[in-house]
PDB file of C-alpha atoms and ligand atoms in Angstrom:
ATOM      1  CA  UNK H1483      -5.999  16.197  15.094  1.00 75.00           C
ATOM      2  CA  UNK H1484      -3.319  18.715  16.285  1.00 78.00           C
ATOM      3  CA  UNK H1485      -4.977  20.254  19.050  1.00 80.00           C
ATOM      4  CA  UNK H1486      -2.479  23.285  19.578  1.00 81.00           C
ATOM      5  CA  UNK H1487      -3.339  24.685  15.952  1.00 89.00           C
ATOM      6  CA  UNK H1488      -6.928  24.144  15.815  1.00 95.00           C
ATOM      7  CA  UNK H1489     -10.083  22.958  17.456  1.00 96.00           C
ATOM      8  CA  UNK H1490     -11.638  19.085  17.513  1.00 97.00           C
ATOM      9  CA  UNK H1491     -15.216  18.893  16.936  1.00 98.00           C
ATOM     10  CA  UNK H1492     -17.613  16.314  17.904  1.00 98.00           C
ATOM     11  CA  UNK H1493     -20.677  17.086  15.601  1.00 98.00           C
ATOM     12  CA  UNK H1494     -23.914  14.478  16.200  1.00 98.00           C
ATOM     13  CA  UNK H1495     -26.103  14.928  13.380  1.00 98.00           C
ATOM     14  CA  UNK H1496     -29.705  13.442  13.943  1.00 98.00           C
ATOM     15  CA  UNK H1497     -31.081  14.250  10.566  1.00 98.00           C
ATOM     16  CA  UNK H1498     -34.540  13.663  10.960  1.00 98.00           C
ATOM     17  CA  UNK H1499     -34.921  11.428  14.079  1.00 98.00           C
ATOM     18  CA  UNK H1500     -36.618  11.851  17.258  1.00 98.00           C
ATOM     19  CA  UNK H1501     -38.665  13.967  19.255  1.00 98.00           C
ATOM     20  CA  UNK H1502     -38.572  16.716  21.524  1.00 97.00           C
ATOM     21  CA  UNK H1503     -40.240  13.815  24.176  1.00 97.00           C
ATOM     22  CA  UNK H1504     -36.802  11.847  24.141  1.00 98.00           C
ATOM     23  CA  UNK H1505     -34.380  14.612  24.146  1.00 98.00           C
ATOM     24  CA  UNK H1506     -33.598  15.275  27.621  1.00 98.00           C
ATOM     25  CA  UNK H1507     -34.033  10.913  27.933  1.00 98.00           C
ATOM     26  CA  UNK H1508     -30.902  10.970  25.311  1.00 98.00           C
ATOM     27  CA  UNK H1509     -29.169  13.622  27.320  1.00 98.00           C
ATOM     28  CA  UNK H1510     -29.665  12.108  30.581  1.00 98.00           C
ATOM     29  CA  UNK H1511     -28.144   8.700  29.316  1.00 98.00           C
ATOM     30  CA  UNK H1512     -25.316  10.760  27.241  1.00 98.00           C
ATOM     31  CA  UNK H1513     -23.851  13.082  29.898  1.00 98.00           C
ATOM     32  CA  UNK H1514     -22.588  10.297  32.477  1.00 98.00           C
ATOM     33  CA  UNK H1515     -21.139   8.409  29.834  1.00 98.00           C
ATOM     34  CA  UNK H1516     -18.698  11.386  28.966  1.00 97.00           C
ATOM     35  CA  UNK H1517     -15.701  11.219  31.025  1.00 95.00           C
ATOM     36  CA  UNK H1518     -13.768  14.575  30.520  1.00 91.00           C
ATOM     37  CA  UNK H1519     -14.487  18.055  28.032  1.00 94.00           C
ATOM     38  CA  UNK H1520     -11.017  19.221  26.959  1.00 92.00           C
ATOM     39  CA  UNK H1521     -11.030  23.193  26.045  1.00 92.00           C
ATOM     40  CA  UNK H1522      -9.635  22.147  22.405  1.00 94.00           C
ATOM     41  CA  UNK H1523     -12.819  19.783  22.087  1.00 96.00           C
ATOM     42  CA  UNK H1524     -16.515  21.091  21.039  1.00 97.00           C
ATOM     43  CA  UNK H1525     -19.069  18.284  21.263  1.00 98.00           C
ATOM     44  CA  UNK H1526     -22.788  19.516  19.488  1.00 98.00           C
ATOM     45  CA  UNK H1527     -25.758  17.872  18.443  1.00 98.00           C
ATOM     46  CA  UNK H1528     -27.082  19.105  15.215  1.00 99.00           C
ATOM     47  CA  UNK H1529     -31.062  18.801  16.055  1.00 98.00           C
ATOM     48  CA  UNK H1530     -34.397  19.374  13.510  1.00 98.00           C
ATOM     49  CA  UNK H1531     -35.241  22.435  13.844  1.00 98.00           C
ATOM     50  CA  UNK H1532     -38.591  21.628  15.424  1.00 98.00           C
ATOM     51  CA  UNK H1533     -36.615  20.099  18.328  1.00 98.00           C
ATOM     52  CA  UNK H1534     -33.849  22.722  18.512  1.00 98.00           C
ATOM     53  CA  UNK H1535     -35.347  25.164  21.853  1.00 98.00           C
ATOM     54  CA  UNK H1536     -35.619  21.409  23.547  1.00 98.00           C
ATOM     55  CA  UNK H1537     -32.096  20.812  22.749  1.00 98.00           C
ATOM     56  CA  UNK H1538     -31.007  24.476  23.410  1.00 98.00           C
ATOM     57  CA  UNK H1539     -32.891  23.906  27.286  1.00 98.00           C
ATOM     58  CA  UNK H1540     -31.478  20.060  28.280  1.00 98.00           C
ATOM     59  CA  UNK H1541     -27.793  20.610  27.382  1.00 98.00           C
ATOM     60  CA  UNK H1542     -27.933  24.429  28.739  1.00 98.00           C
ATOM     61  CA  UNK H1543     -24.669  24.116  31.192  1.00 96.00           C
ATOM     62  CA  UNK H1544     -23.418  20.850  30.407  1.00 97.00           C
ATOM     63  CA  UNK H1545     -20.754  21.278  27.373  1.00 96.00           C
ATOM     64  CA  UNK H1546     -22.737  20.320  24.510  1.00 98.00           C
ATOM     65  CA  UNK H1547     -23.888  22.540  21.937  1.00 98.00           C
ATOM     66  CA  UNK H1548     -26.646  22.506  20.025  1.00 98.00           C
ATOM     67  CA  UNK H1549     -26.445  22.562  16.036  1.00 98.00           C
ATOM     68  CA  UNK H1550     -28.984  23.284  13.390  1.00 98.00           C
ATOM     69  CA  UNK H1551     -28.866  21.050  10.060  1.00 98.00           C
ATOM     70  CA  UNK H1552     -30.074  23.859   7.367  1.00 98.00           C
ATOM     71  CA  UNK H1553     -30.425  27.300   6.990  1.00 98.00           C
ATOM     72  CA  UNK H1554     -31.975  29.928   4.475  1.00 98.00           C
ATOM     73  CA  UNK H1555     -29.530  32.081   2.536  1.00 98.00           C
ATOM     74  CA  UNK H1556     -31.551  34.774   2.821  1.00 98.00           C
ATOM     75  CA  UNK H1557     -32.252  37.213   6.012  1.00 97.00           C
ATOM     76  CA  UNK H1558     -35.807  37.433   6.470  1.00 97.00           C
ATOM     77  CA  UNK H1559     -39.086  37.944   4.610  1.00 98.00           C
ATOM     78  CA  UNK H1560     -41.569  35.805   1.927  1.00 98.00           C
ATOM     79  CA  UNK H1561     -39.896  32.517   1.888  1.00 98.00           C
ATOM     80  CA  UNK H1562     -42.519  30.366   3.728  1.00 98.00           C
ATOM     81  CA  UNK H1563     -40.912  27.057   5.649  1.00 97.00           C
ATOM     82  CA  UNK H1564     -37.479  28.798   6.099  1.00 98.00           C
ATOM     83  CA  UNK H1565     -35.987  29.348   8.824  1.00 98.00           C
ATOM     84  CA  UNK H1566     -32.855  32.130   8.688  1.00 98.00           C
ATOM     85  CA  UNK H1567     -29.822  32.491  10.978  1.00 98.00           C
ATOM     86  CA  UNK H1568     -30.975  35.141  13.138  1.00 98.00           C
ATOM     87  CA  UNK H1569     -34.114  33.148  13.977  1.00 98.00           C
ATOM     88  CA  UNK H1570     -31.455  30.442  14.570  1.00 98.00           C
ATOM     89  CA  UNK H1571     -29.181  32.471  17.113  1.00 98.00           C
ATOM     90  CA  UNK H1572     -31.894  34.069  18.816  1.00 98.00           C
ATOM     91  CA  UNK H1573     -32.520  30.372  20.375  1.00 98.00           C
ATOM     92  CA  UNK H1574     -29.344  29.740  21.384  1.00 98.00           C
ATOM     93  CA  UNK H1575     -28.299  27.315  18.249  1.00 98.00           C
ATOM     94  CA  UNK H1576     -24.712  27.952  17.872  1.00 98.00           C
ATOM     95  CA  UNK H1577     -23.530  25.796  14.952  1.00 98.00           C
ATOM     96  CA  UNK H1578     -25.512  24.975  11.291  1.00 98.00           C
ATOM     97  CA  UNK H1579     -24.557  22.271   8.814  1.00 98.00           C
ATOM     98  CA  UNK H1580     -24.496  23.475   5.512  1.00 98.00           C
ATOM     99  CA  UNK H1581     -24.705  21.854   2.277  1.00 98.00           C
ATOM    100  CA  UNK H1582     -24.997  18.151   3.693  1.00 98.00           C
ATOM    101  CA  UNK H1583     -24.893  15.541   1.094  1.00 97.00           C
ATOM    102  CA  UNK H1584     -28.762  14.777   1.501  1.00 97.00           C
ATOM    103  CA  UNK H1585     -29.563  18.575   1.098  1.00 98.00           C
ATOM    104  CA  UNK H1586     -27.984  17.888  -2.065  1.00 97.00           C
ATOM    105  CA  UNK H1587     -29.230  15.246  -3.236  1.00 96.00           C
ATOM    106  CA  UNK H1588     -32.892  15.499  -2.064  1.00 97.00           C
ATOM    107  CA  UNK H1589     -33.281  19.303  -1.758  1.00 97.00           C
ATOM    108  CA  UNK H1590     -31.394  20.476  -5.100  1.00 97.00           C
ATOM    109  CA  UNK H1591     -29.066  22.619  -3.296  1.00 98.00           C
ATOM    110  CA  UNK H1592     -25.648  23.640  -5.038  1.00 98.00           C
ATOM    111  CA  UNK H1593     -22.001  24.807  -4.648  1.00 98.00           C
ATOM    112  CA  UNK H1594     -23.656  28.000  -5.455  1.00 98.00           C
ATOM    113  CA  UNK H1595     -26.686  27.667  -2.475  1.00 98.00           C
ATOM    114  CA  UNK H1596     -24.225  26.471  -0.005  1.00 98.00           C
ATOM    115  CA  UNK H1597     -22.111  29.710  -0.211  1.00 98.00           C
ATOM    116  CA  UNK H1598     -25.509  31.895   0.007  1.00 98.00           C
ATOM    117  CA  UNK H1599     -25.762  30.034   3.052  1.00 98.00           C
ATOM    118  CA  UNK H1600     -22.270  30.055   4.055  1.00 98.00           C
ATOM    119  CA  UNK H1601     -22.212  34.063   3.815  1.00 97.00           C
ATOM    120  CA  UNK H1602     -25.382  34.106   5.934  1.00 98.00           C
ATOM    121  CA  UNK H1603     -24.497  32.068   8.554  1.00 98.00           C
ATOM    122  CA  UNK H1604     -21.235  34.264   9.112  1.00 97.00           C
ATOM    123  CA  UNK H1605     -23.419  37.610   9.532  1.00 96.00           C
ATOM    124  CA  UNK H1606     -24.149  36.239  12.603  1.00 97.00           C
ATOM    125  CA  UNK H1607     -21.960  34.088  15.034  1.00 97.00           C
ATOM    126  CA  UNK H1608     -23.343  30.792  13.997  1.00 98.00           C
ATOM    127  CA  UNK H1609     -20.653  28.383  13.334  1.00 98.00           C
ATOM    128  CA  UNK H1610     -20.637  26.844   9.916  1.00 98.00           C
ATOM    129  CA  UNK H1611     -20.033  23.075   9.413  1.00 98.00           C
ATOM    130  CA  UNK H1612     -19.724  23.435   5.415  1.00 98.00           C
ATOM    131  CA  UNK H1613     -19.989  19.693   3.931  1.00 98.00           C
ATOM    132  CA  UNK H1614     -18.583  18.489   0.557  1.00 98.00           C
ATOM    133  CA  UNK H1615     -17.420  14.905  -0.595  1.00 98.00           C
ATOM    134  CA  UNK H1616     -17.655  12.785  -3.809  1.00 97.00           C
ATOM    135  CA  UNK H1617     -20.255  10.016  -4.799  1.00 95.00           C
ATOM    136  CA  UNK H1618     -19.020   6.392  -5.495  1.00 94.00           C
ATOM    137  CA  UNK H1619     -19.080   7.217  -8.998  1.00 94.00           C
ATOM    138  CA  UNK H1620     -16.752  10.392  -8.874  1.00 95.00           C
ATOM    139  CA  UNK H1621     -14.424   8.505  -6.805  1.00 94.00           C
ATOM    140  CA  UNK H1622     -14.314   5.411  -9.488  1.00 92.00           C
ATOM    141  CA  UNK H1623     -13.724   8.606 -12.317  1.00 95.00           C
ATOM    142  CA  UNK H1624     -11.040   9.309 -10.077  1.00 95.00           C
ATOM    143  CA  UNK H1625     -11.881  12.919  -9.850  1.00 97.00           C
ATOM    144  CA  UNK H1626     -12.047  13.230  -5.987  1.00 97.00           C
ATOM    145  CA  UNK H1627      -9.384  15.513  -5.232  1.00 97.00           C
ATOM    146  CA  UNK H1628     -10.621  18.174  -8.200  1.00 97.00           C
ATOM    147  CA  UNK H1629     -14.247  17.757  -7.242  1.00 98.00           C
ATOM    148  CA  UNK H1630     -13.932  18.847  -3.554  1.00 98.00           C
ATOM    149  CA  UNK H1631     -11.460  21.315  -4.235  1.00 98.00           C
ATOM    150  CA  UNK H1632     -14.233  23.090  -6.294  1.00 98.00           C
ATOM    151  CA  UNK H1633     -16.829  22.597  -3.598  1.00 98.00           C
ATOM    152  CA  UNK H1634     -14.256  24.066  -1.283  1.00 98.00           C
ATOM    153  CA  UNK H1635     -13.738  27.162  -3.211  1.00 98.00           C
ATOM    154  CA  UNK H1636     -17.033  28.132  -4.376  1.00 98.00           C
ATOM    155  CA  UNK H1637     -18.527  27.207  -0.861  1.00 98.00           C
ATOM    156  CA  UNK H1638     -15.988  30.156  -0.054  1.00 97.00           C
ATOM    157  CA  UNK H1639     -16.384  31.995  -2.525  1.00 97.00           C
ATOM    158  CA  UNK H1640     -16.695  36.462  -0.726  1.00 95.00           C
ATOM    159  CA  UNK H1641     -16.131  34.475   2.870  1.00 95.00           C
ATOM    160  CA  UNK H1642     -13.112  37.004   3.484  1.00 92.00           C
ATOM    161  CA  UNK H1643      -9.710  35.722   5.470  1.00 89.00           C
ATOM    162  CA  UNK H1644      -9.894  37.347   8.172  1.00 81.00           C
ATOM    163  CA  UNK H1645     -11.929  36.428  11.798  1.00 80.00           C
ATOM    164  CA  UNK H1646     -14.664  35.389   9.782  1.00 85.00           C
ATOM    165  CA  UNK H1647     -12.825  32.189   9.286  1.00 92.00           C
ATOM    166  CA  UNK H1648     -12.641  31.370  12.793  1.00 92.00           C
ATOM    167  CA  UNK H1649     -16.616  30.650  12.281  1.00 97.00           C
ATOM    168  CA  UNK H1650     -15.914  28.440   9.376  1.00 98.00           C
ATOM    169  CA  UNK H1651     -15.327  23.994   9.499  1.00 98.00           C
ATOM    170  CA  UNK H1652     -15.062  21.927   6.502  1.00 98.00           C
ATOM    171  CA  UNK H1653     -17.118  18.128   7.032  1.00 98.00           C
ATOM    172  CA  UNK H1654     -15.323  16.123   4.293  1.00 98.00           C
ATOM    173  CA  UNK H1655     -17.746  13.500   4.173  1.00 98.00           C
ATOM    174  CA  UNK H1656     -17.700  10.964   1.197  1.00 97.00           C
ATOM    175  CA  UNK H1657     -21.222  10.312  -0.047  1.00 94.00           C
ATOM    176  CA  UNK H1658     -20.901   6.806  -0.673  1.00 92.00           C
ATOM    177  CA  UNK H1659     -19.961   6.466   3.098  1.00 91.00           C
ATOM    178  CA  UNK H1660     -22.973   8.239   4.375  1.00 91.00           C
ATOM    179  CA  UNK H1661     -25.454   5.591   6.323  1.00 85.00           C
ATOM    180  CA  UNK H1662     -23.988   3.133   4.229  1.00 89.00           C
ATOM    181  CA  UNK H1663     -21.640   1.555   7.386  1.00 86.00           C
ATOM    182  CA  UNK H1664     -18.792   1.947   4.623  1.00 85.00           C
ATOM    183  CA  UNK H1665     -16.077   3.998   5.938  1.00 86.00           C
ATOM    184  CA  UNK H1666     -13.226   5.827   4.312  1.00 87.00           C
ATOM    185  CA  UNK H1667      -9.784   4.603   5.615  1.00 94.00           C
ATOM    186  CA  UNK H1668      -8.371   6.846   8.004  1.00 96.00           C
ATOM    187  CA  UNK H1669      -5.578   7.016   4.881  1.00 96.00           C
ATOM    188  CA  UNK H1670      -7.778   8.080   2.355  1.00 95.00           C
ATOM    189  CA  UNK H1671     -10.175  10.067   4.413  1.00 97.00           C
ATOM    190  CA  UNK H1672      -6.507  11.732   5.836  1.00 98.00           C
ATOM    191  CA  UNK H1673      -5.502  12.474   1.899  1.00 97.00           C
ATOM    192  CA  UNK H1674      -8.664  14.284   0.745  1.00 98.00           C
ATOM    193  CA  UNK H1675      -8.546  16.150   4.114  1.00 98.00           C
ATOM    194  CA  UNK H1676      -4.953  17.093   3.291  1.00 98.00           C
ATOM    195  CA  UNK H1677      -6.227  18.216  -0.026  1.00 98.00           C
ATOM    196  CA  UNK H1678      -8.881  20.114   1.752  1.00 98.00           C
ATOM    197  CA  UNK H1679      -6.290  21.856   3.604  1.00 98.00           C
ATOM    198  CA  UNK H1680      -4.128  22.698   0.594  1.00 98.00           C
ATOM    199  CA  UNK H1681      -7.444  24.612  -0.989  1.00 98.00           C
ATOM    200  CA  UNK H1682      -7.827  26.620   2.084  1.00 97.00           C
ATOM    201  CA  UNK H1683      -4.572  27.709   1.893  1.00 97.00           C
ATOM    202  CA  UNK H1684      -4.441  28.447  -1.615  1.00 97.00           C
ATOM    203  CA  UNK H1685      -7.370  30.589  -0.862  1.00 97.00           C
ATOM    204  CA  UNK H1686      -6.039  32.775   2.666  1.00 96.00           C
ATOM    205  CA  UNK H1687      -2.707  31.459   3.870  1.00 95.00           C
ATOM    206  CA  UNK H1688      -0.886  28.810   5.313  1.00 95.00           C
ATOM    207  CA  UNK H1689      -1.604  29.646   9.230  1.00 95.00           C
ATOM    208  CA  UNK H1690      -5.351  30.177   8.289  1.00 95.00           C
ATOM    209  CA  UNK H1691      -5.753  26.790   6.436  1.00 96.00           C
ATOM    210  CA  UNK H1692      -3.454  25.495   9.864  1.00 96.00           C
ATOM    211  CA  UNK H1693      -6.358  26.908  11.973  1.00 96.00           C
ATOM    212  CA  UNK H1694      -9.530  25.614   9.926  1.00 97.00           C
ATOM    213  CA  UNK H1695     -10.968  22.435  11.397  1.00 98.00           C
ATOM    214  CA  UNK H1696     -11.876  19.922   8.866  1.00 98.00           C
ATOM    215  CA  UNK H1697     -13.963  17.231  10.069  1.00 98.00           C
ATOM    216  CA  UNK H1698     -14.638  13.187   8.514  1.00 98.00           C
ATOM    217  CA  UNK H1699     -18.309  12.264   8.370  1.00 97.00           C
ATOM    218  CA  UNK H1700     -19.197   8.715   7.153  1.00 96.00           C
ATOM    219  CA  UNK H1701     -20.643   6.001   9.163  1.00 93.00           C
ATOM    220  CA  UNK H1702     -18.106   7.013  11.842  1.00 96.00           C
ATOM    221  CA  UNK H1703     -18.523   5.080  14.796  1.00 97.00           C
ATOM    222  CA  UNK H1704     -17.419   3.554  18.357  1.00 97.00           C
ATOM    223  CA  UNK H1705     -15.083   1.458  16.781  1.00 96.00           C
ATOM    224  CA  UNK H1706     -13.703   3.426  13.777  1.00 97.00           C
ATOM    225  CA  UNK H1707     -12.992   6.753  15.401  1.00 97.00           C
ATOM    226  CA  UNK H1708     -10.008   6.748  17.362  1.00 97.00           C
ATOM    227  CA  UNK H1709      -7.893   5.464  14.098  1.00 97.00           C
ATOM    228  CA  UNK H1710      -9.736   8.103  12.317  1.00 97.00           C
ATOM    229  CA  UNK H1711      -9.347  10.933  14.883  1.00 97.00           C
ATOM    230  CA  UNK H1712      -5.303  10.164  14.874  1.00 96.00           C
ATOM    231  CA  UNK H1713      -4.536  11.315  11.428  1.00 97.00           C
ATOM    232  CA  UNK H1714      -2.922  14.799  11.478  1.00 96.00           C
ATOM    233  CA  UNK H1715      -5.571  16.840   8.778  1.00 97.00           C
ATOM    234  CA  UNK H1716      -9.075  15.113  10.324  1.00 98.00           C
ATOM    235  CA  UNK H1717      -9.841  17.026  13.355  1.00 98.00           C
ATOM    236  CA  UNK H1718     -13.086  15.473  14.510  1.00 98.00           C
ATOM    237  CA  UNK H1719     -16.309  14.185  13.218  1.00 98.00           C
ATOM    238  CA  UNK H1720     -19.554  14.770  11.462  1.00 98.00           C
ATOM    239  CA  UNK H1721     -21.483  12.002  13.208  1.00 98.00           C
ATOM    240  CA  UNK H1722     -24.937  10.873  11.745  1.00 98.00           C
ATOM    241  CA  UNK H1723     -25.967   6.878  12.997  1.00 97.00           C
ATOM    242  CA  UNK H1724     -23.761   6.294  16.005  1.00 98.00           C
ATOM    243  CA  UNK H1725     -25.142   9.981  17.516  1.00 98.00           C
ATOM    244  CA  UNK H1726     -28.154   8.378  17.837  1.00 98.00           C
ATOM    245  CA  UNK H1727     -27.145   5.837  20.191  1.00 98.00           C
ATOM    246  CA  UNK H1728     -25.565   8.002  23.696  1.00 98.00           C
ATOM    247  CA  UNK H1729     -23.181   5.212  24.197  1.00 98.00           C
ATOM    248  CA  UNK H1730     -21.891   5.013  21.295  1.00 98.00           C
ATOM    249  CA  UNK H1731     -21.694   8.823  20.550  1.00 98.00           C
ATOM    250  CA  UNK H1732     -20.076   9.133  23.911  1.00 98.00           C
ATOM    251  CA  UNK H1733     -17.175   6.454  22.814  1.00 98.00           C
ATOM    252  CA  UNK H1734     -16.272   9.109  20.309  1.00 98.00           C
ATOM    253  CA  UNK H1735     -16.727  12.236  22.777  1.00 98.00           C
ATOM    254  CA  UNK H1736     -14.484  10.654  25.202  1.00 97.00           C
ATOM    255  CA  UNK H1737     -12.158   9.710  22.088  1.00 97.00           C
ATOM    256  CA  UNK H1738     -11.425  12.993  20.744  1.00 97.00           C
ATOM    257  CA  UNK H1739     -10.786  14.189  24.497  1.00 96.00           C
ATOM    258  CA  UNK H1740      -7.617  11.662  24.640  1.00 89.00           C
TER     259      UNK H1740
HETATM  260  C1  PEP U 494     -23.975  12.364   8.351  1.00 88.76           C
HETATM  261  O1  PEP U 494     -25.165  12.399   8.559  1.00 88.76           O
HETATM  262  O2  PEP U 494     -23.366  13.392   8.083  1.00 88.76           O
HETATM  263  C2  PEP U 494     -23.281  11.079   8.446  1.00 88.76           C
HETATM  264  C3  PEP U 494     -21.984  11.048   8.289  1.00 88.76           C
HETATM  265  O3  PEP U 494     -24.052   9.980   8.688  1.00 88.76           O
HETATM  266  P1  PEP U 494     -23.506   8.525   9.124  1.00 88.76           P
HETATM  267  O4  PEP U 494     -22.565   8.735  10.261  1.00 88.76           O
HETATM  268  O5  PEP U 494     -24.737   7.779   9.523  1.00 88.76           O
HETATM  269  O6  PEP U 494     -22.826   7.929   7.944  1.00 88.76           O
END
């Protein structure tokens, strides 16, 4: 983290658990549990849609924000089941995940979908939590670094340099990591975010790539994030199983507000 250059951000992603029944349960338990909010620390909880407007009401006026997990690329119109990022805003959702490992595994999205997305998002003043990161076997082939610094770029691809960035976070989150309770170690989750970094500045400049969060996300947990959180280029978390638990969500809250 290096709080004077960028933000840290606390993303819970629920995928698709719960129901709009236990949400304000969950945020009763979470809130006590979380001892300080720093104003360099974000802390959201990236909700199923259907359960987003319960989200939106319970955390109204406590510090958590409220995240969606998908998007469509496109505006408005025929595209039945979609839901676009105006809809999004409208309810008060202020960040989206985009391009999460499962969307591209189960839901055939691309490098190429995840920019549509990416450029839609930005029209309005949804915050993007872009995800890339390399299955077991690309990290065996040893081709890591190259894949995710294509993912970055295309996932960028039109997303101009200027305040447009200031909407845009990078999840590094290794695939084989995912739910699997195996977790990159801070040193090697710290070298592909370094790499991360490099692309971004390839691609604007040195101070915008300095100013770009880039979050870990890989069965991070209570007891894995501080060492995580320490390394200079990882600047918070993409959080699926431990956000599901308060108490062990709010471990890593009140960790990134050290
Ligand atoms: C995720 O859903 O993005 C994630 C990282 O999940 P988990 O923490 O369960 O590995």
């Amino acid at each position: 983290m290096n709080r004077d250059l960028r933000k840290t951000i606390i993303a819970g992603n629920w995928k698709m658990n719960m129901l709009a029944s236990e949400v304000k349960a969950y945020k009763d338990e979470l809130m006590p549990l979380i001892t300080e909010f720093k104003a360099w620390c974000d802390t959201v909880v990236c909700t199923p849609f259907v359960l987003l407007p319960e989200a939106v009401c319970a955390f109204k006026g406590t510090g958590v924000g409220v995240g969606a997990q998908n998007l469509s690329q496109f505006e408005s119109g025929a595209y039945t089941g979609e839901v676009s990022a105006a809809q999004l805003t409208d309810i008060g959702t202020q960040y989206v995940i985009i391009g999460h490992s499962e969307r591209r595994q189960y839901y055939g999205e691309t490098d190429e979908t995840v920019n549509a997305k990416t450029l839609a998002a930005l029209k309005t003043p949804l915050i993007s939590i872009v995800c890339v990161g390399e299955t077991l076997e690309q990290r065996e082939e040893g081709i890591t670094n190259e894949l995710v610094t294509k993912q970055v770029k295309v996932a960028l691809s039109n997303v101009p340099g200027d305040r447009e960035l200031d909407k845009v976070v990078i999840a590094y989150e290794p695939v084989w990591a995912i739910g699997t309770g195996k977790t990159a170690t801070p040193e090697d989750a710290q070298e592909v975010c370094k790499v991360i970094r490099n692309v971004l500045s390839s691609l604007y400049c040195e101070k915008a790539a300095e100013a770009i969060s880039i979050l870990y996300g890989g069965s991070m947990n209570d007891k894995n994030a501080k060492d995580l959180l320490a390394q200079p280029d990882i600047d918070g978390g993409l959080i699926g199983g431990a956000s599901l638990k308060p108490d062990a969500f709010a471990v890593i809250v009140n960790a990134a507000n050290q």
